[in-house]
Amino acid sequence: MTGPTPKPWIMEIAPYVPGKSKTDDGRKAVKLSSNENPLGTSPAARAAFATAANSLERYPDASGTELREALADKHGLDPARIIYGNGSDEVLHLAAGAFAGPGDEIIYVNYGFTVYPIATRRVGATPVVAPDRDYATDVDAILASVTDRTRIVFVANPNNPTGTYASREEIARLHAGLRDDILLVLDHAYAEYIEGDIDDGGMELAKSAPNVLVTRTFSKMYGLAAERIGWGYGSAEIIEAMHRIRLPFSITIAGTAAAIAALNDDDFVARCKSENAKWRRWFSDEIGKLGNAGLRAVPSQANFVLVLFEGKLTGEAAYKGLMEAGYIVRWLPGQGLPHGLRITIGNEEETRAVAAILQQLVTDAQRDAG
Ligand SMILES: *Cc1c(COP(=O)(O)O)cnc(C)c1O
């Protein structure tokens, strides 16, 4: 007996691999593999979440009115043009579902976010991978990949897993080079971490252009990964199409309450941002000191750093050494980066420990080789 046959494009999906929270031998460890907030969640958000325990029998508001209005107030947006979903992952899937299907192409960059290939294949579209430029988004390569069949371009800015950031000029040039019937999705999951006044102009494009969707999340800076709240902003037409295929109750009452409280806790966000910037800089400098041993930190504007191992200490050995010492980071052989570890910036203690362990592993590798 044979059961139902999955669609061929579904069977081409390589399942998403989440960050581990235990070592391979089952010990609990410091998890620096999923870019979660090491400072936790705003106390106001936790209090709002707890209060929601009083209304568990109720369905959430299917139109997300309170969340949309809070976001609109905070960011100066039209609440009618906000889509939301079970994490921004769902919003990315909605974009693919509304604007691409079999026979269409979706472009994303080499070393891009792993949800893009899944969202692409799920709808039967064909992934097109644009080459990177030294791990960063290469606008020319993306534009050169466009064909008559292109429907969507996904760009995470800052990008995951590289942390690299495309400037406002680059994003403007990318948008200007795309036909109006191609949806440019700018994934701003890490937008809150960018240092200095260097906004990539994505939200302005989403406000004015007919073909730009910006996505954002409460999972990273706002410390609400558990609650799965993401959102997006685009033209009324784009958002309306996406709402048609959204699950009616994709975000929860507790998650929504927590998200709104987190959104308005400016002090918490400011503290997380400055701590991240401080330890990201410190950690990148420490990796820089190991440059003669073949280590390199790709310049990051996010809450993680991609460290490349191009000397005697390999990415795999560093991954295993860190795990042995109780620190789980993300090794990326499945993404074409067997020589790369994506390391979330933890708190001070964690960040110092990871740097010290890497220094020791470098010393050991040189001694063993020498
Ligand atoms: C973490 C992340 C997301 C957000 O995921 P959620 O579904 O909102 O938790 C989106 N895009 C990128 C690039 C990410 O790294």
mmCIF file of N, CA and C in Angstrom, residues 291-370:
data_model
loop_
_atom_site.group_PDB
_atom_site.id
_atom_site.type_symbol
_atom_site.label_atom_id
_atom_site.label_comp_id
_atom_site.label_asym_id
_atom_site.label_seq_id
_atom_site.Cartn_x
_atom_site.Cartn_y
_atom_site.Cartn_z
ATOM 1 N N GLY A 291 44.143 36.822 14.361
ATOM 2 C CA GLY A 291 44.217 36.845 12.901
ATOM 3 C C GLY A 291 45.386 36.046 12.350
ATOM 4 N N ASN A 292 46.525 36.086 13.040
ATOM 5 C CA ASN A 292 47.676 35.322 12.515
ATOM 6 C C ASN A 292 47.477 33.822 12.652
ATOM 7 N N ALA A 293 46.469 33.424 13.441
ATOM 8 C CA ALA A 293 46.131 31.994 13.534
ATOM 9 C C ALA A 293 44.991 31.651 12.568
ATOM 10 N N GLY A 294 44.639 32.591 11.713
ATOM 11 C CA GLY A 294 43.639 32.304 10.685
ATOM 12 C C GLY A 294 42.202 32.575 11.098
ATOM 13 N N LEU A 295 41.997 33.250 12.235
ATOM 14 C CA LEU A 295 40.622 33.569 12.637
ATOM 15 C C LEU A 295 40.252 34.960 12.119
ATOM 16 N N ARG A 296 38.992 35.122 11.773
ATOM 17 C CA ARG A 296 38.536 36.414 11.275
ATOM 18 C C ARG A 296 37.088 36.611 11.698
ATOM 19 N N ALA A 297 36.750 37.808 12.183
ATOM 20 C CA ALA A 297 35.360 38.142 12.524
ATOM 21 C C ALA A 297 34.805 38.967 11.373
ATOM 22 N N VAL A 298 33.758 38.473 10.738
ATOM 23 C CA VAL A 298 33.120 39.244 9.665
ATOM 24 C C VAL A 298 32.428 40.443 10.341
ATOM 25 N N PRO A 299 32.611 41.669 9.808
ATOM 26 C CA PRO A 299 32.018 42.852 10.442
ATOM 27 C C PRO A 299 30.505 42.690 10.604
ATOM 28 N N SER A 300 30.020 42.878 11.838
ATOM 29 C CA SER A 300 28.607 42.590 12.123
ATOM 30 C C SER A 300 27.874 43.806 12.660
ATOM 31 N N GLN A 301 26.626 43.960 12.245
ATOM 32 C CA GLN A 301 25.720 44.959 12.817
ATOM 33 C C GLN A 301 24.572 44.272 13.558
ATOM 34 N N ALA A 302 24.750 42.992 13.876
ATOM 35 C CA ALA A 302 23.655 42.239 14.498
ATOM 36 C C ALA A 302 24.033 41.846 15.936
ATOM 37 N N ASN A 303 23.364 40.857 16.503
ATOM 38 C CA ASN A 303 23.682 40.432 17.864
ATOM 39 C C ASN A 303 24.448 39.116 17.856
ATOM 40 N N PHE A 304 25.196 38.939 16.776
ATOM 41 C CA PHE A 304 26.055 37.750 16.645
ATOM 42 C C PHE A 304 27.217 38.134 15.739
ATOM 43 N N VAL A 305 28.230 37.278 15.763
ATOM 44 C CA VAL A 305 29.378 37.501 14.879
ATOM 45 C C VAL A 305 29.684 36.186 14.175
ATOM 46 N N LEU A 306 29.896 36.265 12.864
ATOM 47 C CA LEU A 306 30.361 35.091 12.127
ATOM 48 C C LEU A 306 31.884 35.075 12.209
ATOM 49 N N VAL A 307 32.414 34.008 12.827
ATOM 50 C CA VAL A 307 33.869 33.876 12.941
ATOM 51 C C VAL A 307 34.324 32.821 11.942
ATOM 52 N N LEU A 308 35.319 33.186 11.129
ATOM 53 C CA LEU A 308 35.858 32.268 10.124
ATOM 54 C C LEU A 308 37.163 31.680 10.636
ATOM 55 N N PHE A 309 37.351 30.390 10.366
ATOM 56 C CA PHE A 309 38.557 29.685 10.818
ATOM 57 C C PHE A 309 39.315 29.219 9.585
ATOM 58 N N GLU A 310 40.390 29.906 9.262
ATOM 59 C CA GLU A 310 41.128 29.593 8.041
ATOM 60 C C GLU A 310 42.580 29.229 8.344
ATOM 61 N N GLY A 311 42.812 28.748 9.573
ATOM 62 C CA GLY A 311 44.168 28.332 9.954
ATOM 63 C C GLY A 311 44.162 26.916 10.493
ATOM 64 N N LYS A 312 45.057 26.621 11.427
ATOM 65 C CA LYS A 312 45.179 25.246 11.950
ATOM 66 C C LYS A 312 43.947 24.847 12.766
ATOM 67 N N LEU A 313 43.392 25.806 13.489
ATOM 68 C CA LEU A 313 42.158 25.503 14.227
ATOM 69 C C LEU A 313 40.986 25.579 13.247
ATOM 70 N N THR A 314 40.297 24.461 13.054
ATOM 71 C CA THR A 314 39.193 24.434 12.091
ATOM 72 C C THR A 314 37.884 24.864 12.769
ATOM 73 N N GLY A 315 36.911 25.197 11.949
ATOM 74 C CA GLY A 315 35.594 25.553 12.467
ATOM 75 C C GLY A 315 34.999 24.405 13.265
ATOM 76 N N GLU A 316 35.177 23.205 12.751
ATOM 77 C CA GLU A 316 34.617 22.040 13.429
ATOM 78 C C GLU A 316 35.281 21.821 14.797
ATOM 79 N N ALA A 317 36.605 21.936 14.832
ATOM 80 C CA ALA A 317 37.321 21.731 16.107
ATOM 81 C C ALA A 317 36.941 22.827 17.109
ATOM 82 N N ALA A 318 36.772 24.048 16.625
ATOM 83 C CA ALA A 318 36.398 25.147 17.515
ATOM 84 C C ALA A 318 34.988 24.922 18.060
ATOM 85 N N TYR A 319 34.093 24.467 17.185
ATOM 86 C CA TYR A 319 32.717 24.176 17.597
ATOM 87 C C TYR A 319 32.709 23.111 18.696
ATOM 88 N N LYS A 320 33.477 22.050 18.455
ATOM 89 C CA LYS A 320 33.509 20.953 19.435
ATOM 90 C C LYS A 320 34.195 21.373 20.735
ATOM 91 N N GLY A 321 35.245 22.160 20.613
ATOM 92 C CA GLY A 321 35.955 22.634 21.799
ATOM 93 C C GLY A 321 35.069 23.525 22.654
ATOM 94 N N LEU A 322 34.324 24.398 22.004
ATOM 95 C CA LEU A 322 33.406 25.272 22.750
ATOM 96 C C LEU A 322 32.312 24.438 23.416
ATOM 97 N N MET A 323 31.820 23.439 22.696
ATOM 98 C CA MET A 323 30.758 22.607 23.271
ATOM 99 C C MET A 323 31.273 21.834 24.479
ATOM 100 N N GLU A 324 32.483 21.327 24.339
ATOM 101 C CA GLU A 324 33.121 20.596 25.430
ATOM 102 C C GLU A 324 33.180 21.480 26.685
ATOM 103 N N ALA A 325 33.421 22.766 26.462
ATOM 104 C CA ALA A 325 33.533 23.713 27.579
ATOM 105 C C ALA A 325 32.168 24.259 28.017
ATOM 106 N N GLY A 326 31.090 23.782 27.372
ATOM 107 C CA GLY A 326 29.754 24.176 27.818
ATOM 108 C C GLY A 326 29.139 25.358 27.078
ATOM 109 N N TYR A 327 29.663 25.669 25.877
ATOM 110 C CA TYR A 327 29.114 26.784 25.092
ATOM 111 C C TYR A 327 28.689 26.289 23.718
ATOM 112 N N ILE A 328 27.403 26.462 23.425
ATOM 113 C CA ILE A 328 26.900 26.000 22.134
ATOM 114 C C ILE A 328 26.765 27.176 21.180
ATOM 115 N N VAL A 329 27.460 27.095 20.075
ATOM 116 C CA VAL A 329 27.360 28.120 19.037
ATOM 117 C C VAL A 329 26.854 27.437 17.769
ATOM 118 N N ARG A 330 26.718 28.172 16.677
ATOM 119 C CA ARG A 330 26.179 27.557 15.467
ATOM 120 C C ARG A 330 27.297 27.305 14.451
ATOM 121 N N TRP A 331 27.537 26.024 14.202
ATOM 122 C CA TRP A 331 28.482 25.634 13.143
ATOM 123 C C TRP A 331 27.656 25.466 11.882
ATOM 124 N N LEU A 332 28.170 25.907 10.734
ATOM 125 C CA LEU A 332 27.308 26.055 9.564
ATOM 126 C C LEU A 332 27.733 25.276 8.321
ATOM 127 N N PRO A 333 28.136 24.001 8.483
ATOM 128 C CA PRO A 333 28.539 23.269 7.270
ATOM 129 C C PRO A 333 27.395 23.138 6.268
ATOM 130 N N GLY A 334 26.162 23.031 6.766
ATOM 131 C CA GLY A 334 25.014 22.863 5.880
ATOM 132 C C GLY A 334 24.729 24.111 5.056
ATOM 133 N N GLN A 335 25.309 25.243 5.442
ATOM 134 C CA GLN A 335 25.104 26.487 4.700
ATOM 135 C C GLN A 335 26.340 26.892 3.910
ATOM 136 N N GLY A 336 27.194 25.913 3.644
ATOM 137 C CA GLY A 336 28.386 26.220 2.852
ATOM 138 C C GLY A 336 29.471 26.907 3.671
ATOM 139 N N LEU A 337 29.341 26.834 4.996
ATOM 140 C CA LEU A 337 30.331 27.498 5.854
ATOM 141 C C LEU A 337 30.923 26.515 6.869
ATOM 142 N N PRO A 338 31.576 25.439 6.387
ATOM 143 C CA PRO A 338 32.193 24.503 7.334
ATOM 144 C C PRO A 338 33.308 25.183 8.125
ATOM 145 N N HIS A 339 33.801 26.301 7.625
ATOM 146 C CA HIS A 339 34.871 27.044 8.303
ATOM 147 C C HIS A 339 34.302 28.202 9.132
ATOM 148 N N GLY A 340 32.977 28.196 9.354
ATOM 149 C CA GLY A 340 32.384 29.337 10.054
ATOM 150 C C GLY A 340 31.574 28.945 11.279
ATOM 151 N N LEU A 341 31.677 29.749 12.323
ATOM 152 C CA LEU A 341 30.804 29.622 13.492
ATOM 153 C C LEU A 341 30.067 30.933 13.675
ATOM 154 N N ARG A 342 28.763 30.843 13.784
ATOM 155 C CA ARG A 342 27.980 32.028 14.109
ATOM 156 C C ARG A 342 27.780 32.035 15.621
ATOM 157 N N ILE A 343 28.316 33.062 16.261
ATOM 158 C CA ILE A 343 28.336 33.106 17.718
ATOM 159 C C ILE A 343 27.485 34.280 18.201
ATOM 160 N N THR A 344 26.419 33.965 18.926
ATOM 161 C CA THR A 344 25.577 35.020 19.494
ATOM 162 C C THR A 344 26.367 35.773 20.559
ATOM 163 N N ILE A 345 26.233 37.102 20.559
ATOM 164 C CA ILE A 345 26.860 37.892 21.616
ATOM 165 C C ILE A 345 26.071 37.671 22.904
ATOM 166 N N GLY A 346 26.711 37.051 23.876
ATOM 167 C CA GLY A 346 26.050 36.792 25.152
ATOM 168 C C GLY A 346 26.256 37.961 26.104
ATOM 169 N N ASN A 347 26.083 37.706 27.391
ATOM 170 C CA ASN A 347 26.399 38.749 28.373
ATOM 171 C C ASN A 347 27.914 38.831 28.533
ATOM 172 N N GLU A 348 28.367 39.734 29.389
ATOM 173 C CA GLU A 348 29.815 39.944 29.531
ATOM 174 C C GLU A 348 30.558 38.654 29.869
ATOM 175 N N GLU A 349 30.053 37.956 30.864
ATOM 176 C CA GLU A 349 30.725 36.740 31.329
ATOM 177 C C GLU A 349 30.836 35.693 30.203
ATOM 178 N N GLU A 350 29.716 35.523 29.506
ATOM 179 C CA GLU A 350 29.701 34.521 28.430
ATOM 180 C C GLU A 350 30.638 34.922 27.294
ATOM 181 N N THR A 351 30.605 36.204 26.955
ATOM 182 C CA THR A 351 31.415 36.658 25.827
ATOM 183 C C THR A 351 32.903 36.526 26.150
ATOM 184 N N ARG A 352 33.269 36.911 27.368
ATOM 185 C CA ARG A 352 34.673 36.766 27.782
ATOM 186 C C ARG A 352 35.090 35.298 27.777
ATOM 187 N N ALA A 353 34.186 34.436 28.236
ATOM 188 C CA ALA A 353 34.519 33.008 28.297
ATOM 189 C C ALA A 353 34.737 32.438 26.891
ATOM 190 N N VAL A 354 33.866 32.799 25.953
ATOM 191 C CA VAL A 354 34.010 32.258 24.591
ATOM 192 C C VAL A 354 35.342 32.710 23.991
ATOM 193 N N ALA A 355 35.694 33.972 24.192
ATOM 194 C CA ALA A 355 36.959 34.472 23.646
ATOM 195 C C ALA A 355 38.141 33.719 24.260
ATOM 196 N N ALA A 356 38.073 33.501 25.583
ATOM 197 C CA ALA A 356 39.174 32.811 26.263
ATOM 198 C C ALA A 356 39.298 31.363 25.778
ATOM 199 N N ILE A 357 38.157 30.706 25.583
ATOM 200 C CA ILE A 357 38.196 29.307 25.116
ATOM 201 C C ILE A 357 38.794 29.249 23.708
ATOM 202 N N LEU A 358 38.387 30.187 22.859
ATOM 203 C CA LEU A 358 38.929 30.188 21.497
ATOM 204 C C LEU A 358 40.442 30.423 21.512
ATOM 205 N N GLN A 359 40.895 31.334 22.380
ATOM 206 C CA GLN A 359 42.343 31.572 22.478
ATOM 207 C C GLN A 359 43.073 30.293 22.869
ATOM 208 N N GLN A 360 42.497 29.578 23.852
ATOM 209 C CA GLN A 360 43.108 28.334 24.303
ATOM 210 C C GLN A 360 43.117 27.288 23.180
ATOM 211 N N LEU A 361 42.006 27.214 22.437
ATOM 212 C CA LEU A 361 41.925 26.228 21.358
ATOM 213 C C LEU A 361 42.941 26.535 20.258
ATOM 214 N N VAL A 362 43.156 27.824 20.001
ATOM 215 C CA VAL A 362 44.163 28.218 19.011
ATOM 216 C C VAL A 362 45.550 27.768 19.483
ATOM 217 N N THR A 363 45.840 28.024 20.736
ATOM 218 C CA THR A 363 47.143 27.631 21.299
ATOM 219 C C THR A 363 47.331 26.116 21.186
ATOM 220 N N ASP A 364 46.280 25.379 21.562
ATOM 221 C CA ASP A 364 46.355 23.911 21.513
ATOM 222 C C ASP A 364 46.568 23.431 20.083
ATOM 223 N N ALA A 365 45.835 24.022 19.137
ATOM 224 C CA ALA A 365 45.930 23.579 17.740
ATOM 225 C C ALA A 365 47.314 23.835 17.187
ATOM 226 N N GLN A 366 47.926 24.973 17.589
ATOM 227 C CA GLN A 366 49.259 25.273 17.089
ATOM 228 C C GLN A 366 50.296 24.347 17.690
ATOM 229 N N ARG A 367 50.102 24.037 18.976
ATOM 230 C CA ARG A 367 51.036 23.121 19.629
ATOM 231 C C ARG A 367 50.938 21.726 19.008
ATOM 232 N N ASP A 368 49.679 21.267 18.796
ATOM 233 C CA ASP A 368 49.502 19.938 18.227
ATOM 234 C C ASP A 368 50.101 19.849 16.817
ATOM 235 N N ALA A 369 49.985 20.943 16.059
ATOM 236 C CA ALA A 369 50.481 20.921 14.690
ATOM 237 C C ALA A 369 51.989 21.094 14.672
ATOM 238 N N GLY A 370 52.522 21.838 15.667
ATOM 239 C CA GLY A 370 53.942 22.154 15.678
ATOM 240 C C GLY A 370 54.728 20.983 16.210
#
